[in-house]
Every structure is written in structure tokens, then in C-alpha cells.
PDB file of C-alpha atoms in Angstrom:
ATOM      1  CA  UNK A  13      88.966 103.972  57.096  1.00 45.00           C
ATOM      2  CA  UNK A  14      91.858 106.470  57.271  1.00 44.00           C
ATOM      3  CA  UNK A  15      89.804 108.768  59.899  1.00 48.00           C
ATOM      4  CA  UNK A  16      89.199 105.462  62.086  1.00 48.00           C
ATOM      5  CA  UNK A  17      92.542 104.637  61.947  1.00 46.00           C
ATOM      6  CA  UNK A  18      93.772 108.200  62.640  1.00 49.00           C
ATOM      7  CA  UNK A  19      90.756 108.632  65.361  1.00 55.00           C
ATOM      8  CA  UNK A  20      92.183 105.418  67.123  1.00 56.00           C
ATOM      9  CA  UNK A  21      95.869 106.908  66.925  1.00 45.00           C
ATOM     10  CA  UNK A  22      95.002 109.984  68.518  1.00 44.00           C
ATOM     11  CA  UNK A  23      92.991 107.946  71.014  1.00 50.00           C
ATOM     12  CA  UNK A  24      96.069 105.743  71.934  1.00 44.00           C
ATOM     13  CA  UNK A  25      98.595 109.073  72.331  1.00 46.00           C
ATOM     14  CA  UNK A  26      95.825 110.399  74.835  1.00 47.00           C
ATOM     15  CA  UNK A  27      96.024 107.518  76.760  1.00 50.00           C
ATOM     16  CA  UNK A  28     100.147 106.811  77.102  1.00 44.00           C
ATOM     17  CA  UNK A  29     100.197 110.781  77.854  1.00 43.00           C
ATOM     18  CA  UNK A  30      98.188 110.893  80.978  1.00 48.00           C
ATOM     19  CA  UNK A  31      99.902 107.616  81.695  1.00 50.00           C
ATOM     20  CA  UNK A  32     103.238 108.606  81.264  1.00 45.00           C
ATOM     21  CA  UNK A  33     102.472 112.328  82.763  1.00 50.00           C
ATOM     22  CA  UNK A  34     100.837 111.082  85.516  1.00 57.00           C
ATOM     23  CA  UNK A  35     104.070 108.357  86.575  1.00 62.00           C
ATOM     24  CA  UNK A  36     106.392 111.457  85.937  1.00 56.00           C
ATOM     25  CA  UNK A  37     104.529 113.414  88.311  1.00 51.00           C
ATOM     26  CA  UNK A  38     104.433 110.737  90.978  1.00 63.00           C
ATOM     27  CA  UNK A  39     108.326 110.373  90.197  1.00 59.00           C
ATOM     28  CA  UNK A  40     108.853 114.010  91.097  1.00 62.00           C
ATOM     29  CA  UNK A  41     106.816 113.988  94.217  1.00 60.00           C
ATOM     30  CA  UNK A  42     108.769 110.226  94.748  1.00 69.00           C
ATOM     31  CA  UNK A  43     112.005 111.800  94.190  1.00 71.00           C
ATOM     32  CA  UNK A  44     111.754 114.631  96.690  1.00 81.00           C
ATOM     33  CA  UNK A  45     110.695 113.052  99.326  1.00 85.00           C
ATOM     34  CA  UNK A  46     113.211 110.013  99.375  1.00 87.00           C
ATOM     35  CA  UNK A  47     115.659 112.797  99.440  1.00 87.00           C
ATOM     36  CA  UNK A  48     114.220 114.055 102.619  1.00 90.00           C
ATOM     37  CA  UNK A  49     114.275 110.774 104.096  1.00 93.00           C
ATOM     38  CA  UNK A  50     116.916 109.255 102.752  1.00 93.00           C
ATOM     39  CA  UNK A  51     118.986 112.418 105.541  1.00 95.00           C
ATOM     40  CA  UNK A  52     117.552 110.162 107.920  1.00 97.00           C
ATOM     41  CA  UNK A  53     119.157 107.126 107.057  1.00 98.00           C
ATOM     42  CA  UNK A  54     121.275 105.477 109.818  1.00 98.00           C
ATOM     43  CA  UNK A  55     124.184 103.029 107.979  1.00 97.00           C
ATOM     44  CA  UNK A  56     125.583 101.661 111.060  1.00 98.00           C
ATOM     45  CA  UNK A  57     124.568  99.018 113.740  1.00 98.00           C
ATOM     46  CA  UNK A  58     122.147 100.764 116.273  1.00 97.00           C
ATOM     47  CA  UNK A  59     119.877  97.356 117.507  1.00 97.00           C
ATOM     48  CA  UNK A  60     119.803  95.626 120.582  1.00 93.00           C
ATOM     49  CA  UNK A  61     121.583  93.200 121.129  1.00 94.00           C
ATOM     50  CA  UNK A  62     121.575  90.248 121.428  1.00 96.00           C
ATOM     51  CA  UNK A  63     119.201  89.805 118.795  1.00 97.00           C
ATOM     52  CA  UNK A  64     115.962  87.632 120.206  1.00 98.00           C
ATOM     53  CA  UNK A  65     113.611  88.298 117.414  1.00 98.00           C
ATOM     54  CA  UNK A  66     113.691  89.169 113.162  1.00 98.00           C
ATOM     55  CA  UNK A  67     111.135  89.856 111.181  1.00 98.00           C
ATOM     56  CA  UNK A  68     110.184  88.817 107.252  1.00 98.00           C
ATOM     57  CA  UNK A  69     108.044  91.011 105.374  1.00 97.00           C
ATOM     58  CA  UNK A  70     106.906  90.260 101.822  1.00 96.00           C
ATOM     59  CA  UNK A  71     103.574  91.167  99.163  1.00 95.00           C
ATOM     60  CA  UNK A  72     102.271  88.598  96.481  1.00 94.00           C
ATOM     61  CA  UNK A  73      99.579  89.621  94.195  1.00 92.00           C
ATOM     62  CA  UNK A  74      96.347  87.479  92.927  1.00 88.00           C
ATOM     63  CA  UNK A  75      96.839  86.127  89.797  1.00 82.00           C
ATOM     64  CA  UNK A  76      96.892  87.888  86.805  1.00 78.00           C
ATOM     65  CA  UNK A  77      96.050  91.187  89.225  1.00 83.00           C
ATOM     66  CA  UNK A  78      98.333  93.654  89.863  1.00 84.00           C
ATOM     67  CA  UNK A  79      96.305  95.754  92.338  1.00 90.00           C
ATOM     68  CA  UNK A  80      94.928  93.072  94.418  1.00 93.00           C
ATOM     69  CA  UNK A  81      97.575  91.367  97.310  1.00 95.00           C
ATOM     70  CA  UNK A  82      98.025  90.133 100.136  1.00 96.00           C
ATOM     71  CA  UNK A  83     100.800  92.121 103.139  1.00 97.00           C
ATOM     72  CA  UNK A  84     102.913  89.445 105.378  1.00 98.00           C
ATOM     73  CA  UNK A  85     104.605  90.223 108.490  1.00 98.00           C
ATOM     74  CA  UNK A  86     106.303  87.140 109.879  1.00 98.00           C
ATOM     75  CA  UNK A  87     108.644  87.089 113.083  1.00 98.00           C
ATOM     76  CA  UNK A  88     110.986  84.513 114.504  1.00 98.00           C
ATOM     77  CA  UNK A  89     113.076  83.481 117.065  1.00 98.00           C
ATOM     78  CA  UNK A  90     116.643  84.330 116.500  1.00 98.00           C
ATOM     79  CA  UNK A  91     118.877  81.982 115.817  1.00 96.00           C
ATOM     80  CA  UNK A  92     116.512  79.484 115.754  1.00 97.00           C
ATOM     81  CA  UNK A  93     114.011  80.405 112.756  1.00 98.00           C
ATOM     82  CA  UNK A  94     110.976  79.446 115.517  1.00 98.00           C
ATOM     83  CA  UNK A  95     108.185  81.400 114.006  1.00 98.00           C
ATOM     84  CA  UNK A  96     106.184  83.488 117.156  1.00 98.00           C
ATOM     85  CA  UNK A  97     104.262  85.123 114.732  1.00 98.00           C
ATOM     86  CA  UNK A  98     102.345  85.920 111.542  1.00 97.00           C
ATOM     87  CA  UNK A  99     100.085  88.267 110.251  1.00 97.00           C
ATOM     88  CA  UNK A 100      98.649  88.827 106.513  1.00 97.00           C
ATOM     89  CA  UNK A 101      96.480  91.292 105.076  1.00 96.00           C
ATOM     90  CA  UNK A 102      94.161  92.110 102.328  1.00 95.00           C
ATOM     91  CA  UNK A 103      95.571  95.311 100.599  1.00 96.00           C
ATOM     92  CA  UNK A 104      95.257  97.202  97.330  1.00 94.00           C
ATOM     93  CA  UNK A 105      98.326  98.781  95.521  1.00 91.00           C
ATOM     94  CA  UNK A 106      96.850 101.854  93.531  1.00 84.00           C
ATOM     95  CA  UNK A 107      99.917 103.470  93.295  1.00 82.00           C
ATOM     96  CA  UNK A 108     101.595 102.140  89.699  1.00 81.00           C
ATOM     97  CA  UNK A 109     105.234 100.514  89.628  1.00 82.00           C
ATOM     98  CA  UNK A 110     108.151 102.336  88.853  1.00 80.00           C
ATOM     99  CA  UNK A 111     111.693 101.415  89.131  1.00 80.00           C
ATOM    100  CA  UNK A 112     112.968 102.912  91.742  1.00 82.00           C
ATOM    101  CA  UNK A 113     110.439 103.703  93.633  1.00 84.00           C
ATOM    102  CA  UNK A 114     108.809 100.997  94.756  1.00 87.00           C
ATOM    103  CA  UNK A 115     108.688 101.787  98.336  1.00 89.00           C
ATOM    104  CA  UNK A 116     105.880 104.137  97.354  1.00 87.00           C
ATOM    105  CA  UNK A 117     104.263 101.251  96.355  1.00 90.00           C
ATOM    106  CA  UNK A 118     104.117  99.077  99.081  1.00 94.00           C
ATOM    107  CA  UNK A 119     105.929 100.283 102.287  1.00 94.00           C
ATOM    108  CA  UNK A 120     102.513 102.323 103.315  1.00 94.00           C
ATOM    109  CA  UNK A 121     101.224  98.746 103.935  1.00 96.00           C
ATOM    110  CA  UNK A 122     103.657  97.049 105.413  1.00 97.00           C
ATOM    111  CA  UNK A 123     103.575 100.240 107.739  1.00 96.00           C
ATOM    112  CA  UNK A 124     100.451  99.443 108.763  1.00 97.00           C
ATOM    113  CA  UNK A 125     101.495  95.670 110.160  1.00 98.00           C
ATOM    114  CA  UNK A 126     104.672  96.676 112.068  1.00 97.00           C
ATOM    115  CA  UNK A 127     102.866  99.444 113.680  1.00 97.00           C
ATOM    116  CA  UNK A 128     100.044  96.766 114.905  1.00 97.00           C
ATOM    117  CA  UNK A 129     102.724  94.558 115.688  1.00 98.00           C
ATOM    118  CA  UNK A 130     104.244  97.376 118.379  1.00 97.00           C
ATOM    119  CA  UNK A 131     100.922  98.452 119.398  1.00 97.00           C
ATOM    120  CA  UNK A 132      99.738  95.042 120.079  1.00 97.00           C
ATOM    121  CA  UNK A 133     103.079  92.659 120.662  1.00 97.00           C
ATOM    122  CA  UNK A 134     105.703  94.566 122.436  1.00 97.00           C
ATOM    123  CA  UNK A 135     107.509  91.831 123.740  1.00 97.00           C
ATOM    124  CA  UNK A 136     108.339  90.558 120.166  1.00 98.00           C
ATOM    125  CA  UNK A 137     109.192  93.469 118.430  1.00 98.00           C
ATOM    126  CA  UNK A 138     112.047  92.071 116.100  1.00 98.00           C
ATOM    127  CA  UNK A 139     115.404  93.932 116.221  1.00 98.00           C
ATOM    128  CA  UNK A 140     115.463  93.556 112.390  1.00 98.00           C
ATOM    129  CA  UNK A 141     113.303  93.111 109.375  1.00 98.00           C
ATOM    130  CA  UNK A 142     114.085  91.801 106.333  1.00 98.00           C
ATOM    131  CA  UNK A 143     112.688  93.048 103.537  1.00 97.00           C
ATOM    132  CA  UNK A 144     112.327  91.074 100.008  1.00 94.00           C
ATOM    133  CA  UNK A 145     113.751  94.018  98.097  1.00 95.00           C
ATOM    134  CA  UNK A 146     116.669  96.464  97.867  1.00 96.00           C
ATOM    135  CA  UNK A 147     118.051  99.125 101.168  1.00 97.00           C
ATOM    136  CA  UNK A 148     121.346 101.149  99.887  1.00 97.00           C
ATOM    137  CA  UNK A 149     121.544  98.981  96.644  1.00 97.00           C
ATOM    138  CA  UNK A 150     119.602 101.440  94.836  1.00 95.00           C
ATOM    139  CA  UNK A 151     120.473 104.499  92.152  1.00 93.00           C
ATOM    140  CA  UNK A 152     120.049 106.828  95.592  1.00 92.00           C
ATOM    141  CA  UNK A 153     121.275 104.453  97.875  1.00 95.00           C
ATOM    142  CA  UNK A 154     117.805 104.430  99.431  1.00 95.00           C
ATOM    143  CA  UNK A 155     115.532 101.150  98.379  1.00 94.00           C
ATOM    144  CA  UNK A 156     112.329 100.078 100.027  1.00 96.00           C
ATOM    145  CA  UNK A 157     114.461  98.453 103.026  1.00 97.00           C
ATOM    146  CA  UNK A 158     115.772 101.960 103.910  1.00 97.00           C
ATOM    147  CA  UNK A 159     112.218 103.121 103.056  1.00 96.00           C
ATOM    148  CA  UNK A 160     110.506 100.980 105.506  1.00 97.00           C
ATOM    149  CA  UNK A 161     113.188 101.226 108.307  1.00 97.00           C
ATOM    150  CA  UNK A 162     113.104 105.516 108.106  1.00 97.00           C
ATOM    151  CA  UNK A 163     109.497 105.540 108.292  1.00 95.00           C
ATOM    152  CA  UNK A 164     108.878 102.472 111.291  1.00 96.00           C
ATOM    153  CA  UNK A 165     111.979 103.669 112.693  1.00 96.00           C
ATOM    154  CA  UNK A 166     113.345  99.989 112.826  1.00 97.00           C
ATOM    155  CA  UNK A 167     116.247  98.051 111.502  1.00 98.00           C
ATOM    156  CA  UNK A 168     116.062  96.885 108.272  1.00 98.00           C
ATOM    157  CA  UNK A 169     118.046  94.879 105.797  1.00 98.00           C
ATOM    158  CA  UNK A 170     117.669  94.572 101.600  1.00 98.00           C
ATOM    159  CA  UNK A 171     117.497  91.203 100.353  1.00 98.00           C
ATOM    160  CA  UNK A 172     116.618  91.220  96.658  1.00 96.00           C
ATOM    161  CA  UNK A 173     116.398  88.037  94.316  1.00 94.00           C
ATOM    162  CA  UNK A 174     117.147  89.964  91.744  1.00 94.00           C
ATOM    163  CA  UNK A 175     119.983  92.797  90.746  1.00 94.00           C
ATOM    164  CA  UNK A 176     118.973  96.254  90.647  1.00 86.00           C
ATOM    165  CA  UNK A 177     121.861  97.320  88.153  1.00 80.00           C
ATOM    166  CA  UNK A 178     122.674 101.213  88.753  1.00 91.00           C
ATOM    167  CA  UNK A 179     125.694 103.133  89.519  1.00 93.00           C
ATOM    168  CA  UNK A 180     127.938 101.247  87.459  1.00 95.00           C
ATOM    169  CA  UNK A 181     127.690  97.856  88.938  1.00 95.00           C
ATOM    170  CA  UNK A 182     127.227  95.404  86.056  1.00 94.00           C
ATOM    171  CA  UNK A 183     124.338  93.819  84.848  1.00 93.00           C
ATOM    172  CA  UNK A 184     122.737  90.981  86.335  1.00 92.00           C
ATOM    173  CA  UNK A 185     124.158  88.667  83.390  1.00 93.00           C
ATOM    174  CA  UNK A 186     127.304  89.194  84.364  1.00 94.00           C
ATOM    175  CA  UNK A 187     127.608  89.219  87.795  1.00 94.00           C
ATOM    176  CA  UNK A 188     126.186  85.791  87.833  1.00 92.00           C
ATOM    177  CA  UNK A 189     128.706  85.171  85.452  1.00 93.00           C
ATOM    178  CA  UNK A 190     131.194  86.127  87.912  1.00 93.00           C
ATOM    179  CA  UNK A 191     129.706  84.681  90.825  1.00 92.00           C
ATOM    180  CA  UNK A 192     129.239  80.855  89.125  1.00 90.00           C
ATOM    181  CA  UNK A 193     133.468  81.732  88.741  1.00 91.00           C
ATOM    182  CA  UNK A 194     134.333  83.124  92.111  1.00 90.00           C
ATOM    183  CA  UNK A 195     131.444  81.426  94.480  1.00 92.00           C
ATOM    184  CA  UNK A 196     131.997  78.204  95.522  1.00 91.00           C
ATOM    185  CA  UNK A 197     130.275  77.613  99.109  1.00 93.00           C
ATOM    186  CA  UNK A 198     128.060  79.399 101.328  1.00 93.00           C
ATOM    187  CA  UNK A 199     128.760  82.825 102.309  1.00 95.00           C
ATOM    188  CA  UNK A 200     131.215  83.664  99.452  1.00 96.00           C
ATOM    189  CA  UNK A 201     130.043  87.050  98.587  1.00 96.00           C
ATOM    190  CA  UNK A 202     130.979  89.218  95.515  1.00 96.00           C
ATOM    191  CA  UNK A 203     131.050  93.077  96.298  1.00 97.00           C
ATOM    192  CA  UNK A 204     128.565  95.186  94.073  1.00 97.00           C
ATOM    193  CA  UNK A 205     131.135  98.341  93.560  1.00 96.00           C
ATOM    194  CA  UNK A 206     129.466 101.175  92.273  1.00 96.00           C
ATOM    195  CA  UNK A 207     131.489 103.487  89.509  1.00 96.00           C
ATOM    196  CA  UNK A 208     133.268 105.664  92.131  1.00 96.00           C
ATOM    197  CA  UNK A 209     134.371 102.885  94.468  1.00 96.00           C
ATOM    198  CA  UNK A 210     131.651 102.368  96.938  1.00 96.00           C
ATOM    199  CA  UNK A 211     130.268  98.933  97.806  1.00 97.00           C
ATOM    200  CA  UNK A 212     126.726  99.406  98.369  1.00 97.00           C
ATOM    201  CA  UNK A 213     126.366  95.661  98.578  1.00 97.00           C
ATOM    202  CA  UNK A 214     126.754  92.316  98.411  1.00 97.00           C
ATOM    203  CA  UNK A 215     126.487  89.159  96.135  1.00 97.00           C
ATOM    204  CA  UNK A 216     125.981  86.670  98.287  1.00 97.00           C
ATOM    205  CA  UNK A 217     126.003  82.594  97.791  1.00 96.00           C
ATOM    206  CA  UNK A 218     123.277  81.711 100.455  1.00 95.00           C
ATOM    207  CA  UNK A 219     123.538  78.106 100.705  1.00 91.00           C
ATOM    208  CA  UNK A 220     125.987  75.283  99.409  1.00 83.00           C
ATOM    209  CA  UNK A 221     124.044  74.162  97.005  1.00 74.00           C
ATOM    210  CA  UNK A 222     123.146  75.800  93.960  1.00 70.00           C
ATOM    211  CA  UNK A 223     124.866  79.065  92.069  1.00 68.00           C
ATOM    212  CA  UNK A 224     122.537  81.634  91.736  1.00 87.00           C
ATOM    213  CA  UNK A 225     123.395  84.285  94.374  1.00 94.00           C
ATOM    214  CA  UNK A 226     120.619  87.040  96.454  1.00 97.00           C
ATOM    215  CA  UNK A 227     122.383  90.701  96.767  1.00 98.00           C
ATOM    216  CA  UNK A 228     122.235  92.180 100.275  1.00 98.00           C
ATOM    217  CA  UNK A 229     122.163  95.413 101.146  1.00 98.00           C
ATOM    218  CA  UNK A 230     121.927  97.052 104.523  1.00 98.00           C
ATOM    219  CA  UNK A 231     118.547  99.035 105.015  1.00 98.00           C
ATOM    220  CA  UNK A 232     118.515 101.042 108.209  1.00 98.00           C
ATOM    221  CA  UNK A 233     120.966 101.295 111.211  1.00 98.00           C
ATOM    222  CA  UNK A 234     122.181  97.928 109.843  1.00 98.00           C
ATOM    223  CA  UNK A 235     126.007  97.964 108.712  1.00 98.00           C
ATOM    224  CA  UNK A 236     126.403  96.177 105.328  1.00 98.00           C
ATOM    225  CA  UNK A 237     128.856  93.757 106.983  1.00 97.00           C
ATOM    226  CA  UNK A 238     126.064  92.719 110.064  1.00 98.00           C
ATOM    227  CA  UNK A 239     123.441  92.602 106.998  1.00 98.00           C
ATOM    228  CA  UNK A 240     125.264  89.542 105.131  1.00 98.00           C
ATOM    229  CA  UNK A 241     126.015  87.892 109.244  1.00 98.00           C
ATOM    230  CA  UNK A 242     122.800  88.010 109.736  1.00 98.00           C
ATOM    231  CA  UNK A 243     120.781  87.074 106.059  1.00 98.00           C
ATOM    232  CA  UNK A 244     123.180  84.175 106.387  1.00 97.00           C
ATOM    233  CA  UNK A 245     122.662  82.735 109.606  1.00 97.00           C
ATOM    234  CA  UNK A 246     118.861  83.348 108.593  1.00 98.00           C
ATOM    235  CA  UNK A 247     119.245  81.074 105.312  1.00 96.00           C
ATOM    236  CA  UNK A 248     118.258  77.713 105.409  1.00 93.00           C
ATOM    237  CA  UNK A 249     117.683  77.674 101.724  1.00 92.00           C
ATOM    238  CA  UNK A 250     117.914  79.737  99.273  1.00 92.00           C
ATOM    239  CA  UNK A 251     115.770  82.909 100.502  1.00 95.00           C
ATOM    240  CA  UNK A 252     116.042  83.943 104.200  1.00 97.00           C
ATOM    241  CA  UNK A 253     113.482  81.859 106.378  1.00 98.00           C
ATOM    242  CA  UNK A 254     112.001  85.332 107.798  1.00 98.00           C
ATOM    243  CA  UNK A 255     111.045  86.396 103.755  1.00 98.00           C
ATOM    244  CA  UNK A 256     110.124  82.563 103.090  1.00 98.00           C
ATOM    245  CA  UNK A 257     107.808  82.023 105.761  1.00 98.00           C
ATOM    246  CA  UNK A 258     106.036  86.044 104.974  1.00 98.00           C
ATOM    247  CA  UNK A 259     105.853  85.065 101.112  1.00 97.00           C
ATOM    248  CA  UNK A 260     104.503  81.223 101.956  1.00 97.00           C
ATOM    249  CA  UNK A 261     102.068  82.732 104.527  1.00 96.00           C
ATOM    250  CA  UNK A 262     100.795  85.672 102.224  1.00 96.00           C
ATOM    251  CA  UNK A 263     100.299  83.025  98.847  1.00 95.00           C
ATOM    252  CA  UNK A 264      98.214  80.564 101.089  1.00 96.00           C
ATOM    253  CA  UNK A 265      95.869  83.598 102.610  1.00 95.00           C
ATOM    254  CA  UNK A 266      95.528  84.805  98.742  1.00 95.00           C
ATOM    255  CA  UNK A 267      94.639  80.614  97.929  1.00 93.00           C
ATOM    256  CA  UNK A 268      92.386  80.724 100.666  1.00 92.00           C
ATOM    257  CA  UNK A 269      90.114  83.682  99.920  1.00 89.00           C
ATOM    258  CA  UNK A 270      90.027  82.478  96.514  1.00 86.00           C
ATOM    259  CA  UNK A 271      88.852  79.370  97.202  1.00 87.00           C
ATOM    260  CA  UNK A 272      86.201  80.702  99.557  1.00 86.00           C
ATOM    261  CA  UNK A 273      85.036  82.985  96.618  1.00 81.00           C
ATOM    262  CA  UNK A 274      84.687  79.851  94.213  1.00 80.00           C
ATOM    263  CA  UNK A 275      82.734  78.108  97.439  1.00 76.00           C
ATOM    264  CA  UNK A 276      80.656  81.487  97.202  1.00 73.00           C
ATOM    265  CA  UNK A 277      79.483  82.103  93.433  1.00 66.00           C
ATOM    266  CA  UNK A 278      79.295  77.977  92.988  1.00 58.00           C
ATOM    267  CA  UNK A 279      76.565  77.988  96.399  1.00 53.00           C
TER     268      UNK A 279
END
């Protein structure tokens, strides 16, 4: 009984080594190159303008399935929200999560759908994307928003759900605690300062109704200021129409091919 037991212990150690060996490798091989790219990174406004055209991008995963998901690419008319386009695809996300670095994750994906969209859609290339994550509200300043925009070579913005507390910026706890204080209608915005000073982002009450805020953050050749202008005017409700339409689109394509797979084994 003690030999099983110690057999299975020895068994278990084996396993969370070459697990955790294996995510600190990719975290090495992550961390060196977002320091090459992140020299890339443009902070200021450099899109045409006016702006015609933004773009939502956004993953969702089958249920209980962590590998399995479905890539969205959604673009709209600017101001209006018209959508002009939508594309969702069938992907498989090998690489494991870590915090941090989740553009390693999924922004080879996503890649692959505003590529096609250049190649095969000129005319409605958006000046922006908006990216259901972080850009320069990140422990490097350089989130899956940056990611995305370095790589595509396109504008990009950060619009996360949730805080991504690093730098010094409180937790998530209290900065809603703060916000519920000091936002009252929408666009009040709270300033996530970092430990040194900097603001790499914003806070931001998105609609006049409700309390719980989204935290902006400029991605690529998007100022911080033009991010919030912009999230805002795209913000019908809570999440920015571009991000709501790619996440809608990219849970009904996962529905459908599960229902056509139930269709299949029942037939």
C-alpha cells in the first residue's frame, strides 16, 4: 500500500514537472520575443482618418474544451455600428494559457482572418480593431492588442472585461470599489496609474446604466486618449458593439456545428 501510494506520488511530480518545465520554457521563448516586438510598438494616432470602418475580434471555446474554438472577425461601419462583415473560424489553441502571454495563444489565429480580410476585402479594411483583451495594460506594457496590431501592422485598441492587476495598479476589488464611488455616467473614466506614475489605462463606465466598468488600453498607433473616444462612441451596451457582434457571431458558429454533430451521430 505504501509503494502504491509512493509509486502514484512520484507519478504525479513527473507529470506537474514537464508541465511546469515545459510553460517555463514557452515563457522564456514568450518573453523574448514580446521584447523584440514590443520596439515596434507605435503609442500614438497613425490611422486614417476619418474613420469609415472598425473591426471586433474575439475567441469562445466549446464547452467544457479548452482547445477547441471558434476565431471572429467582425467589421462595421463607423459611427454607425452597420455590420459589412463577418467571418468565424474553426481553430485549435495548443499552445497552454499563461498570464501574460496570451497573445501567444491566440493572436496566430486571429492573424490568419485579418490577413484574408486584406487579401480578399480591401475596401473595408477597418482603421481599428478592437480586441477583447489587454494592449499597454499589461506587466510589459505589451498585451495581445499590441500583439495583434505589431504583427498585422494595424491599429489596435485593448478592451478587457476584466483587470489585469500589475505594476502597482490595485486589484480589481478595489478599483471597482472606487469606480461605484467616483463613476456616475457614461464615459467617467478612472486612470489605472502604475507605481511610477504612468497611466497605462483607463477605467471606463461604458454606458449609463450599470457600475461595473471595462479598462481600455491603447494597442497599436492608437493614443490612450483616441482609445476611450472611440470604445465609447462604439458602446451601445456594456461591451463595444465591434467585440459583441465577433463574440455573438463566434458562440452561434460553435452552437451550430454542435448541433450538426448531434444531427450526425443521432442519423
Amino acid at each position: 500500500c505504501c509503494d502504491s501510494g509512493n509509486s502514484r506520488l512520484v507519478k504525479f511530480c513527473a507529470q506537474r514537472y514537464h508541465q511546469w518545465g515545459s510553460q517555463l520554457y514557452i515563457m522564456c521563448l514568450s518573453f523574448r520575443e514580446q521584447a523584440t516586438l514590443s520596439k515596434k510598438l507605435i503609442t500614438s494616432d497613425e490611422f486614417a482618418t476619418p474613420i469609415r470602418h472598425v473591426g471586433g475580434v474575439d475567441i469562445s471555446f466549446w464547452k467544457d474544451n479548452d482547445v477547441d474554438a471558434c476565431a471572429s472577425l467582425v467589421v462595421m461601419e463607423f459611427p454607425s455600428m452597420h455590420v459589412v462583415y463577418e467571418h468565424c473560424q474553426k481553430i485549435q489553441l495548443t499552445l497552454p494559457y499563461i498570464s501574460g502571454f496570451l497573445a501567444f495563444r491566440e493572436v496566430p489565429h486571429i492573424r490568419i482572418l485579418v490577413e484574408n480580410l486584406k487579401q480578399n476585402r480591401p475596401d473595408i479594411v477597418p482603421q481599428i480593431i478592437l480586441f477583447d483583451g489587454n494592449g499597454t495594460l499589461h506587466p510589459r506594457h505589451f498585451g495581445v492588442a499590441c500583439h495583434l496590431g505589431v504583427e498585422c501592422d494595424i491599429p489596435t485598441i485593448g478592451v478587457a472585461k476584466t483587470l489585469l492587476a500589475c505594476n502597482g495598479i490595485p486589484g480589481e476589488k478595489d478599483v471597482r470599489e472606487m469606480c461605484a464611488q467616483h463613476l456616475k455616467t457614461k464615459g467617467d473614466k478612472l486612470p489605472m496609474t502604475e507605481a511610477d506614475g504612468h497611466v497605462s489605462g483607463y477605467a471606463v463606465l461604458p454606458t449609463a446604466k450599470g457600475s461595473r466598468p471595462i479598462y481600455i488600453s491603447g494597442g497599436h498607433r492608437v493614443s490612450l486618449d483616441t482609445a476611450v473616444e472611440v470604445v465609447l462612441q462604439c458602446c451601445i451596451h456594456k461591451i463595444p458593439e465591434p467585440i459583441r457582434h465577433a463574440d455573438l457571431g463566434s458562440r452561434d458558429y460553435i452552437r451550430k456545428l454542435q448541433e450538426q454533430r448531434r444531427h450526425g451521430n443521432a442519423s
